[in-house]
XYZ file of C-alpha atoms in Angstrom:
588
model
C -0.026 0.036 0.013
C 1.142 3.541 -0.848
C 0.318 7.097 0.128
C -0.285 9.194 -2.977
C 0.552 12.783 -1.935
C -0.464 15.544 -4.332
C 1.824 18.506 -3.623
C 2.884 21.144 -6.095
C 2.246 24.650 -5.188
C 5.090 26.035 -2.948
C 3.945 29.800 -3.210
C 1.515 29.680 -0.315
C 1.934 31.209 3.109
C 4.233 29.770 5.917
C 1.287 27.987 7.794
C 0.518 26.017 4.803
C 4.182 24.823 4.177
C 4.479 24.332 7.911
C 1.640 21.903 8.002
C 2.068 20.000 4.581
C 5.825 19.492 5.328
C 5.182 18.112 8.758
C 2.629 15.627 7.478
C 4.975 14.597 4.760
C 7.734 14.185 7.235
C 5.640 11.997 9.586
C 4.242 9.790 6.606
C 7.792 9.261 5.231
C 8.916 7.790 8.574
C 6.398 5.342 8.371
C 5.103 4.432 4.872
C 5.979 4.590 1.155
C 5.203 7.992 -0.194
C 4.488 8.609 -3.983
C 4.897 12.378 -4.581
C 2.596 13.794 -7.284
C 3.456 17.061 -8.784
C 2.594 18.906 -12.006
C 5.125 17.259 -14.154
C 3.969 13.745 -13.229
C 0.315 14.731 -13.762
C 1.125 14.936 -17.499
C 2.020 11.213 -17.485
C -1.131 9.389 -16.327
C 0.295 5.953 -17.354
C 3.034 6.379 -14.843
C 0.735 7.429 -12.016
C -1.642 4.451 -12.837
C 1.223 2.124 -12.207
C 1.599 3.585 -8.858
C -2.009 3.250 -7.720
C -3.512 0.161 -6.224
C -6.828 -0.545 -4.809
C -5.629 0.129 -1.177
C -3.758 3.359 -1.799
C -4.641 6.480 -0.066
C -4.581 9.825 -1.921
C -3.830 12.954 0.272
C -4.776 16.332 -1.270
C -4.775 19.981 0.015
C -7.766 22.139 -1.018
C -5.651 25.294 -0.988
C -2.961 23.616 -3.173
C -5.409 22.928 -5.993
C -7.530 26.070 -6.094
C -5.583 27.521 -8.789
C -4.577 24.123 -10.205
C -7.778 22.281 -10.931
C -7.041 21.791 -14.743
C -3.933 19.806 -13.671
C -5.629 17.375 -11.240
C -9.045 16.658 -12.609
C -8.066 13.824 -14.880
C -6.067 12.404 -12.038
C -8.906 12.634 -9.524
C -11.381 10.959 -12.116
C -9.010 8.044 -12.370
C -8.959 7.801 -8.512
C -12.506 7.964 -8.092
C -13.310 5.331 -10.789
C -10.897 2.975 -9.131
C -12.725 3.646 -5.676
C -9.425 4.731 -4.037
C -9.709 6.496 -0.899
C -9.121 10.346 -0.750
C -8.315 12.446 1.975
C -8.900 16.185 1.231
C -7.493 18.737 3.769
C -8.616 22.163 4.467
C -5.966 24.498 6.148
C -8.362 27.397 6.283
C -11.981 27.429 7.311
C -12.826 29.162 3.939
C -11.738 26.017 1.921
C -13.557 23.308 3.582
C -15.117 22.116 0.440
C -12.677 20.519 -2.145
C -12.553 22.869 -5.251
C -13.075 20.027 -7.761
C -16.695 19.024 -8.485
C -16.004 15.250 -8.774
C -14.868 15.157 -5.041
C -16.766 18.217 -3.473
C -18.968 15.976 -1.439
C -16.090 14.328 0.429
C -15.579 15.532 3.928
C -12.245 17.458 4.275
C -9.999 17.158 7.272
C -10.600 20.612 8.789
C -7.367 21.899 10.280
C -9.097 25.159 11.663
C -11.759 23.057 13.480
C -9.174 20.564 14.862
C -7.246 23.331 16.271
C -10.222 25.043 17.805
C -11.563 21.926 19.564
C -8.209 21.324 21.027
C -7.290 24.902 22.079
C -4.236 24.799 19.794
C -4.755 27.952 17.803
C -1.839 28.403 15.359
C -0.191 25.096 16.204
C -0.024 23.631 12.759
C 2.860 21.214 13.696
C 0.666 19.432 16.336
C -2.341 19.116 13.981
C -0.223 17.896 11.103
C 1.045 14.982 13.350
C -2.525 14.153 14.308
C -3.632 13.987 10.635
C -0.532 11.812 9.766
C -1.737 9.495 12.497
C -5.159 9.239 11.106
C -3.750 8.437 7.634
C -1.538 5.846 9.061
C -4.639 4.154 10.875
C -6.298 3.845 7.361
C -3.027 2.254 6.020
C -2.753 -0.309 8.742
C -6.480 -1.093 9.521
C -5.613 -4.353 11.164
C -3.096 -2.929 13.405
C -4.194 0.608 14.188
C -7.791 1.454 15.119
C -8.325 5.121 15.367
C -11.682 4.507 17.021
C -10.411 2.047 19.569
C -11.515 2.407 23.228
C -9.169 4.058 25.596
C -9.640 2.566 29.038
C -8.746 4.917 31.975
C -7.809 2.828 35.147
C -7.969 5.030 38.283
C -8.601 4.759 41.898
C -11.672 6.848 42.910
C -10.459 8.293 46.176
C -7.865 10.226 44.683
C -8.060 9.942 40.901
C -11.861 10.334 40.235
C -11.543 14.174 39.456
C -8.627 14.035 37.168
C -9.826 10.937 35.464
C -13.231 12.812 34.831
C -11.443 15.809 33.416
C -9.254 13.874 31.165
C -12.202 11.607 30.018
C -14.418 14.651 29.162
C -11.533 16.298 27.107
C -10.881 12.956 25.238
C -14.586 12.542 24.437
C -14.661 16.200 23.307
C -12.079 15.505 20.910
C -13.760 12.512 19.451
C -11.979 9.740 21.293
C -13.809 6.543 22.644
C -12.850 6.499 26.272
C -14.140 4.367 29.101
C -14.316 5.481 32.734
C -16.383 3.296 35.076
C -18.184 6.300 36.724
C -19.651 7.529 33.540
C -20.301 4.487 31.449
C -21.964 1.988 33.792
C -25.980 2.193 34.108
C -27.656 2.209 37.358
C -28.459 -1.342 38.269
C -25.747 -2.728 35.999
C -23.227 -5.378 37.173
C -20.251 -2.903 37.524
C -17.304 -5.365 37.522
C -18.743 -7.454 34.780
C -19.205 -4.270 32.646
C -15.530 -3.300 33.440
C -14.014 -6.657 32.633
C -16.165 -6.737 29.229
C -14.814 -3.382 28.201
C -11.260 -4.320 29.202
C -11.307 -7.154 26.930
C -12.207 -4.802 23.935
C -9.919 -1.835 24.774
C -7.163 -0.782 22.368
C -5.069 1.296 24.844
C -4.937 1.202 28.732
C -4.134 4.362 30.686
C -2.738 3.706 34.050
C -3.695 6.704 36.331
C -0.987 6.128 38.858
C -2.245 8.334 41.788
C -0.701 7.847 45.333
C -3.695 5.639 46.381
C -4.048 3.705 43.318
C -1.636 0.817 44.321
C -3.941 -0.064 47.204
C -6.805 -0.779 44.966
C -7.365 -4.557 44.032
C -9.273 -3.593 41.033
C -6.627 -1.202 39.725
C -4.194 -3.986 40.152
C -6.300 -6.514 38.374
C -6.898 -4.257 35.525
C -3.113 -3.605 35.067
C -2.198 -7.058 35.347
C -4.871 -7.963 32.607
C -3.504 -5.207 30.386
C 0.094 -6.367 30.678
C -0.573 -10.224 30.064
C -2.878 -9.551 27.050
C -0.501 -7.314 25.226
C -2.777 -4.162 25.408
C -0.636 -0.841 24.988
C -0.236 0.690 28.512
C 0.353 4.331 28.923
C 1.701 4.882 32.577
C 0.795 8.280 33.808
C 2.267 9.024 37.381
C 0.395 11.668 39.377
C 1.857 13.631 42.344
C 4.969 11.604 42.541
C 3.071 8.459 43.521
C 5.264 5.555 44.865
C 6.653 3.115 42.332
C 8.562 0.734 44.533
C 5.082 -0.434 46.027
C 3.719 -1.615 42.524
C 3.456 -5.449 42.380
C 3.984 -5.335 38.622
C 5.651 -2.353 36.774
C 4.561 -1.891 33.389
C 7.960 -0.668 32.307
C 10.959 0.740 34.407
C 9.435 4.402 34.646
C 6.308 6.355 33.647
C 5.615 7.609 30.257
C 4.258 10.940 31.597
C 4.290 12.619 34.951
C 1.975 15.406 36.160
C 0.597 17.078 39.445
C -3.029 16.758 39.916
C -3.335 20.442 39.889
C -2.340 20.487 36.235
C -5.607 18.945 35.204
C -7.695 21.815 36.670
C -6.260 24.415 34.140
C -7.999 24.044 30.789
C -4.916 25.045 28.802
C -2.911 22.708 30.771
C -5.363 19.934 30.223
C -5.312 20.511 26.434
C -1.536 20.094 26.393
C -1.691 16.927 28.599
C -4.454 15.430 26.233
C -2.113 16.240 23.128
C 0.788 14.528 25.006
C -1.341 11.677 25.816
C -2.551 11.073 22.279
C 0.966 11.347 20.801
C 2.063 8.603 23.283
C -0.908 6.460 22.511
C -0.191 6.552 18.855
C 3.492 5.734 19.491
C 2.446 2.839 21.592
C 0.001 1.447 18.956
C 2.266 2.053 16.052
C 5.326 0.431 17.584
C 3.363 -2.941 17.711
C 3.232 -3.165 13.960
C 6.377 -5.312 14.006
C 4.446 -7.939 15.921
C 2.333 -8.815 12.746
C 5.550 -9.466 10.863
C 6.910 -11.583 13.711
C 3.653 -13.765 13.611
C 3.810 -13.856 9.906
C 7.437 -15.275 10.032
C 6.775 -17.739 12.674
C 3.887 -19.294 10.809
C 5.683 -19.484 7.571
C 8.699 -21.193 9.322
C 6.382 -23.665 11.129
C 4.003 -24.384 8.181
C 6.246 -23.899 5.109
C 4.100 -25.124 2.051
C 1.015 -25.537 4.146
C 0.517 -21.750 4.549
C -0.514 -19.449 1.432
C -0.982 -15.742 1.622
C -4.223 -14.886 0.033
C -4.661 -10.980 0.867
C -1.708 -9.042 2.227
C -3.835 -5.901 3.125
C -6.328 -7.959 4.988
C -3.870 -10.462 6.434
C -5.671 -13.477 5.282
C -4.017 -16.734 4.786
C -5.133 -20.307 3.664
C -3.888 -23.160 5.684
C -4.106 -26.683 4.160
C -2.577 -29.892 5.436
C -3.200 -33.499 5.357
C -5.691 -34.912 7.702
C -4.238 -37.386 10.214
C -5.495 -40.150 12.359
C -8.426 -41.857 10.406
C -8.443 -45.269 8.641
C -10.191 -44.114 5.584
C -9.082 -41.206 3.249
C -10.318 -37.865 3.957
C -10.091 -34.485 2.268
C -7.372 -32.255 3.614
C -7.764 -29.745 6.503
C -8.492 -26.356 4.906
C -8.534 -23.270 7.150
C -8.533 -19.574 6.507
C -6.741 -17.446 9.043
C -6.672 -13.431 9.499
C -3.905 -11.925 11.671
C -4.984 -8.847 13.814
C -2.883 -6.595 15.996
C -5.782 -4.580 17.280
C -9.049 -5.866 18.627
C -11.341 -7.768 16.446
C -14.593 -5.867 15.878
C -18.063 -7.039 14.591
C -17.492 -5.466 11.120
C -14.429 -7.858 10.832
C -16.544 -10.879 11.649
C -19.296 -9.965 9.182
C -17.052 -9.609 6.114
C -16.281 -13.179 5.307
C -18.796 -14.128 2.479
C -16.101 -14.366 -0.430
C -14.175 -17.217 1.586
C -16.124 -20.511 1.398
C -15.333 -24.222 1.455
C -13.277 -24.289 4.536
C -13.336 -26.222 7.852
C -13.024 -23.009 9.835
C -12.051 -19.246 9.535
C -10.035 -18.230 12.513
C -9.354 -14.642 13.467
C -6.282 -14.192 15.487
C -4.598 -11.639 17.548
C -2.494 -11.863 20.831
C -5.075 -10.493 23.280
C -7.670 -13.025 23.227
C -7.675 -15.471 26.338
C -8.803 -18.778 24.640
C -10.708 -20.061 21.671
C -14.149 -18.566 21.121
C -16.664 -19.815 18.426
C -18.448 -16.691 17.330
C -20.656 -18.202 14.468
C -21.367 -21.946 14.633
C -23.004 -22.162 11.293
C -20.100 -20.557 9.401
C -17.361 -21.937 11.858
C -15.905 -18.521 12.458
C -13.624 -18.517 15.393
C -11.558 -16.113 17.442
C -8.401 -17.313 19.151
C -4.861 -16.345 20.420
C -2.305 -16.490 17.765
C 0.118 -18.297 20.097
C -2.678 -20.957 20.892
C -3.043 -21.353 17.219
C 0.871 -21.688 16.677
C 1.189 -24.330 19.211
C -1.890 -26.352 18.332
C -0.590 -26.697 14.561
C 2.882 -27.245 15.872
C 1.621 -30.286 17.993
C -0.417 -31.536 15.043
C 2.431 -31.270 12.462
C 5.236 -32.386 14.721
C 3.505 -34.650 17.317
C 2.339 -33.996 20.911
C 4.955 -32.318 23.118
C 6.003 -34.133 26.258
C 7.184 -32.657 29.388
C 10.979 -32.497 29.221
C 13.318 -33.097 32.099
C 15.332 -29.903 31.369
C 15.166 -26.313 32.465
C 15.528 -23.171 30.561
C 16.873 -20.126 32.451
C 15.692 -16.543 31.605
C 18.244 -14.045 32.779
C 18.204 -10.145 32.769
C 16.818 -6.954 34.160
C 15.287 -3.738 32.876
C 17.972 -1.774 31.058
C 18.315 1.889 31.000
C 16.970 3.380 28.005
C 13.697 4.510 26.207
C 10.414 3.383 27.412
C 9.559 1.747 24.099
C 12.622 -0.546 24.641
C 11.408 -1.407 28.201
C 8.113 -2.235 26.895
C 9.422 -4.577 24.315
C 11.578 -6.454 27.047
C 8.310 -6.925 29.041
C 6.665 -8.457 25.940
C 9.870 -10.462 25.353
C 9.690 -11.989 28.779
C 6.221 -13.014 28.466
C 6.716 -14.428 24.966
C 9.793 -16.498 26.134
C 8.241 -17.743 29.289
C 5.041 -18.915 27.652
C 7.076 -20.618 24.917
C 9.205 -22.499 27.592
C 6.304 -23.600 29.538
C 4.179 -24.673 26.398
C 7.127 -26.610 25.152
C 7.414 -28.841 28.204
C 10.510 -27.296 29.920
C 10.793 -25.856 33.372
C 11.274 -22.143 33.763
C 14.125 -21.212 36.064
C 15.084 -17.569 37.112
C 16.706 -15.391 39.602
C 14.552 -13.400 42.023
C 14.379 -10.224 40.150
C 11.366 -8.582 41.858
C 9.521 -7.372 38.682
C 10.275 -10.497 36.571
C 9.095 -12.986 39.284
C 5.654 -11.439 39.408
C 5.404 -11.598 35.590
C 6.393 -15.287 35.792
C 3.968 -16.052 38.400
C 0.985 -14.453 36.392
C 2.105 -16.356 33.327
C 2.035 -19.594 35.209
C -1.344 -18.920 36.666
C -2.670 -18.183 33.148
C -1.121 -21.218 31.449
C -1.789 -23.748 34.176
C -5.093 -23.927 36.125
C -3.977 -26.695 38.334
C -1.212 -26.414 40.971
C 2.034 -27.496 39.289
C 4.666 -25.300 40.840
C 7.279 -27.920 39.833
C 7.554 -26.165 36.456
C 8.921 -23.035 37.930
C 12.179 -22.609 39.863
C 13.394 -19.511 41.506
C 16.807 -18.872 42.965
C 17.371 -16.137 45.648
C 20.405 -15.121 47.602
C 19.976 -15.025 51.591
C 21.720 -11.716 51.257
C 18.196 -10.346 50.663
C 16.521 -12.703 53.298
C 15.377 -9.475 55.358
C 13.457 -8.265 52.428
C 11.678 -11.611 51.440
C 11.456 -13.486 54.796
C 7.811 -12.112 55.281
C 6.887 -13.412 51.745
C 8.727 -16.621 52.001
C 5.603 -18.832 52.668
C 3.778 -17.122 49.849
C 6.754 -17.718 47.451
C 6.949 -21.266 48.183
C 3.267 -21.666 47.457
C 3.996 -20.380 43.921
C 7.380 -21.736 43.005
C 10.223 -24.185 43.916
C 12.246 -21.793 45.995
C 15.939 -22.250 46.207
C 17.652 -20.182 48.849
C 21.624 -19.743 48.378
C 23.819 -18.970 51.319
C 25.103 -15.370 51.425
C 28.647 -14.118 51.088
C 30.455 -11.168 52.574
C 29.048 -8.587 50.194
C 26.405 -8.186 47.569
C 28.611 -9.017 44.371
C 29.957 -12.222 45.820
C 26.529 -13.368 47.077
C 25.129 -12.820 43.595
C 27.964 -14.805 41.977
C 27.385 -17.601 44.337
C 23.664 -17.561 43.493
C 24.359 -17.561 39.790
C 26.796 -20.485 40.103
C 24.365 -22.595 41.877
C 21.372 -21.694 39.473
C 23.235 -22.293 36.237
C 25.964 -24.964 36.795
C 23.659 -28.049 36.962
C 23.151 -30.829 34.439
C 19.457 -30.175 34.295
C 19.898 -26.789 32.718
C 19.248 -26.951 28.941
C 19.934 -23.415 27.950
C 20.365 -19.827 29.238
C 18.517 -16.947 27.495
C 19.759 -13.414 28.214
C 17.524 -10.441 27.869
C 18.306 -6.769 28.816
C 20.392 -6.051 31.957
C 22.134 -3.018 33.178
C 25.178 -1.574 31.514
C 27.948 -0.928 34.170
C 31.159 1.104 34.078
C 32.898 -2.088 34.966
C 31.973 -4.966 32.815
C 32.788 -7.398 35.592
C 29.855 -6.138 37.450
C 27.387 -6.845 34.614
C 25.359 -9.911 35.725
C 24.588 -11.021 32.231
C 28.303 -11.435 31.309
C 29.002 -13.512 34.463
C 26.082 -15.798 33.801
C 27.384 -16.394 30.213
C 30.769 -17.250 31.695
C 29.259 -19.658 34.000
C 27.030 -21.351 31.447
C 29.818 -21.938 29.010
C 31.968 -23.332 31.724
C 29.360 -26.056 32.210
C 28.977 -26.329 28.376
C 25.254 -24.893 28.532
C 24.245 -23.235 25.144
C 23.462 -19.482 25.610
C 21.142 -17.378 23.369
C 21.316 -13.650 23.512
C 18.474 -11.333 22.730
C 19.690 -8.151 21.101
C 16.656 -6.283 20.382
C 15.443 -5.441 23.918
C 18.205 -3.000 24.864
C 20.730 -2.939 27.754
C 23.606 -5.250 28.139
C 22.340 -8.141 26.141
C 22.222 -5.842 23.070
C 25.846 -4.770 23.637
C 26.924 -8.567 24.255
C 25.026 -9.691 21.168
C 26.885 -7.252 19.020
C 30.271 -8.643 20.383
C 29.320 -12.069 19.568
C 27.752 -11.634 16.106
C 30.841 -13.069 14.469
C 31.460 -15.686 17.003
C 28.085 -17.539 17.773
C 29.806 -20.774 18.019
C 31.451 -19.721 21.104
C 27.897 -19.618 22.716
C 25.946 -22.435 21.227
C 25.695 -24.942 18.355
C 22.664 -23.280 16.684
C 22.813 -21.813 13.134
C 24.051 -18.211 12.439
C 20.509 -17.484 11.094
C 18.780 -18.359 14.374
C 21.418 -16.445 16.376
C 21.044 -13.546 14.099
C 17.257 -13.425 14.606
C 17.921 -13.404 18.475
C 20.215 -10.457 17.987
C 17.801 -8.446 15.695
């Protein structure tokens, strides 16, 4: 898909050039841009080659007022091909496109967008908002511009600021959910909250000082983390971070004082910052679709055929096993989503027939749900789909008498990188458990809660033997009160302490890694130190290799593991016997 950008009159005033250049910059950073100028409009054959049915044409009403003769033939072609057109009006006097063939199409009204956001004269901010709107059209299965924004807050000290934020978001056209104003009298409040939470596209965590004492807020936050809902963490009035059970990332995305929400100008600025961060959180998940695509192709090879790239639809066909008489092949259609699956997605399946099932997949769904029994249309988690097909194609997976160790910590760096590390931890932990291995780890306070929640989600029965946690008695004062609780969740191995912290950690690492039961060590993140000898990941790699345990280094999550992955990229054989290609995928 390409964005056709009609742009040829540079003799307009500064506000026009400011807006149009910022839109172009934002789109060029994300998508393929085809620039149409006067010269190219004289060569319709060339233009037609650039158009496809999923293109988007962006035109500026002010730009074509004096150039209609150049653009009419082009627009006739675009309308004939039923290609989407986005007219833009910089000034309120030019809200209607000045070409008859498209003058009934609603323009993006820059003046009105500034007015409703109290951003008079801020063409840069509105240009970025418009660019996000275009991108949401380019990636309809990934970015939902109308998705629900779930505002999680504690009423006792967050109700007023959440209400002000909610009202302002609603005024600007966003679909927000805040329990106080969306639950009808007599309705089951928690049931309604849970229902909306499963459908939201962004989760705003309003971290006020009293929020951490609310079981409901904690429950909502855990749900968002474990179901890959983009989380925007907003810290209010320097609320305590150390008391959070699960930290969405190492530090908040945004920080404010509660008084900031009482001034309307301040509130407009806050909402604009929130919307910009929401877009980045959503857009940064685009890579997930490509990762899923790659994983399925590797697993299924010739069994998987791409039918529609823009709609993310594939055909899966494989020999049917396990019956005495010949049967037709299994035939399924699948569709990959990053965003939530909506009603209109489900209803648009008439052209696909003659299948066993049509399966709509994303990584937020808890479990398989049959949504149309007559047509066999199903929603499921993409990882469930992957592992079910893996078992079918390669045989049932048995419990293995081996452990895989996950090592690391949150690195210093961007919030995006830290969110990627959280997602990576969840992905690796689930994969280890689903493939029949024991998950072993050191007692990093944030990581352990993630792993406990994953264990609860994957295993409904009490089977703590599949989790092992090592902890140094150097920290005994800190964990002694929780020891009984920890032992109920995990096989807990306490290691004697040494004279100081570094020596105690070294002994704990040696006892955790240097055992014949350990099948592999996976390194993610980790702090970068001035003295490399103090970097835990380097020490753990050294211990693993001493015992001939293979090591895999994830380089794309930032921190020490990214640095070490670069150092080993020409010497993977020093770490494991896997292929260079596999190690490169871990690195990148």
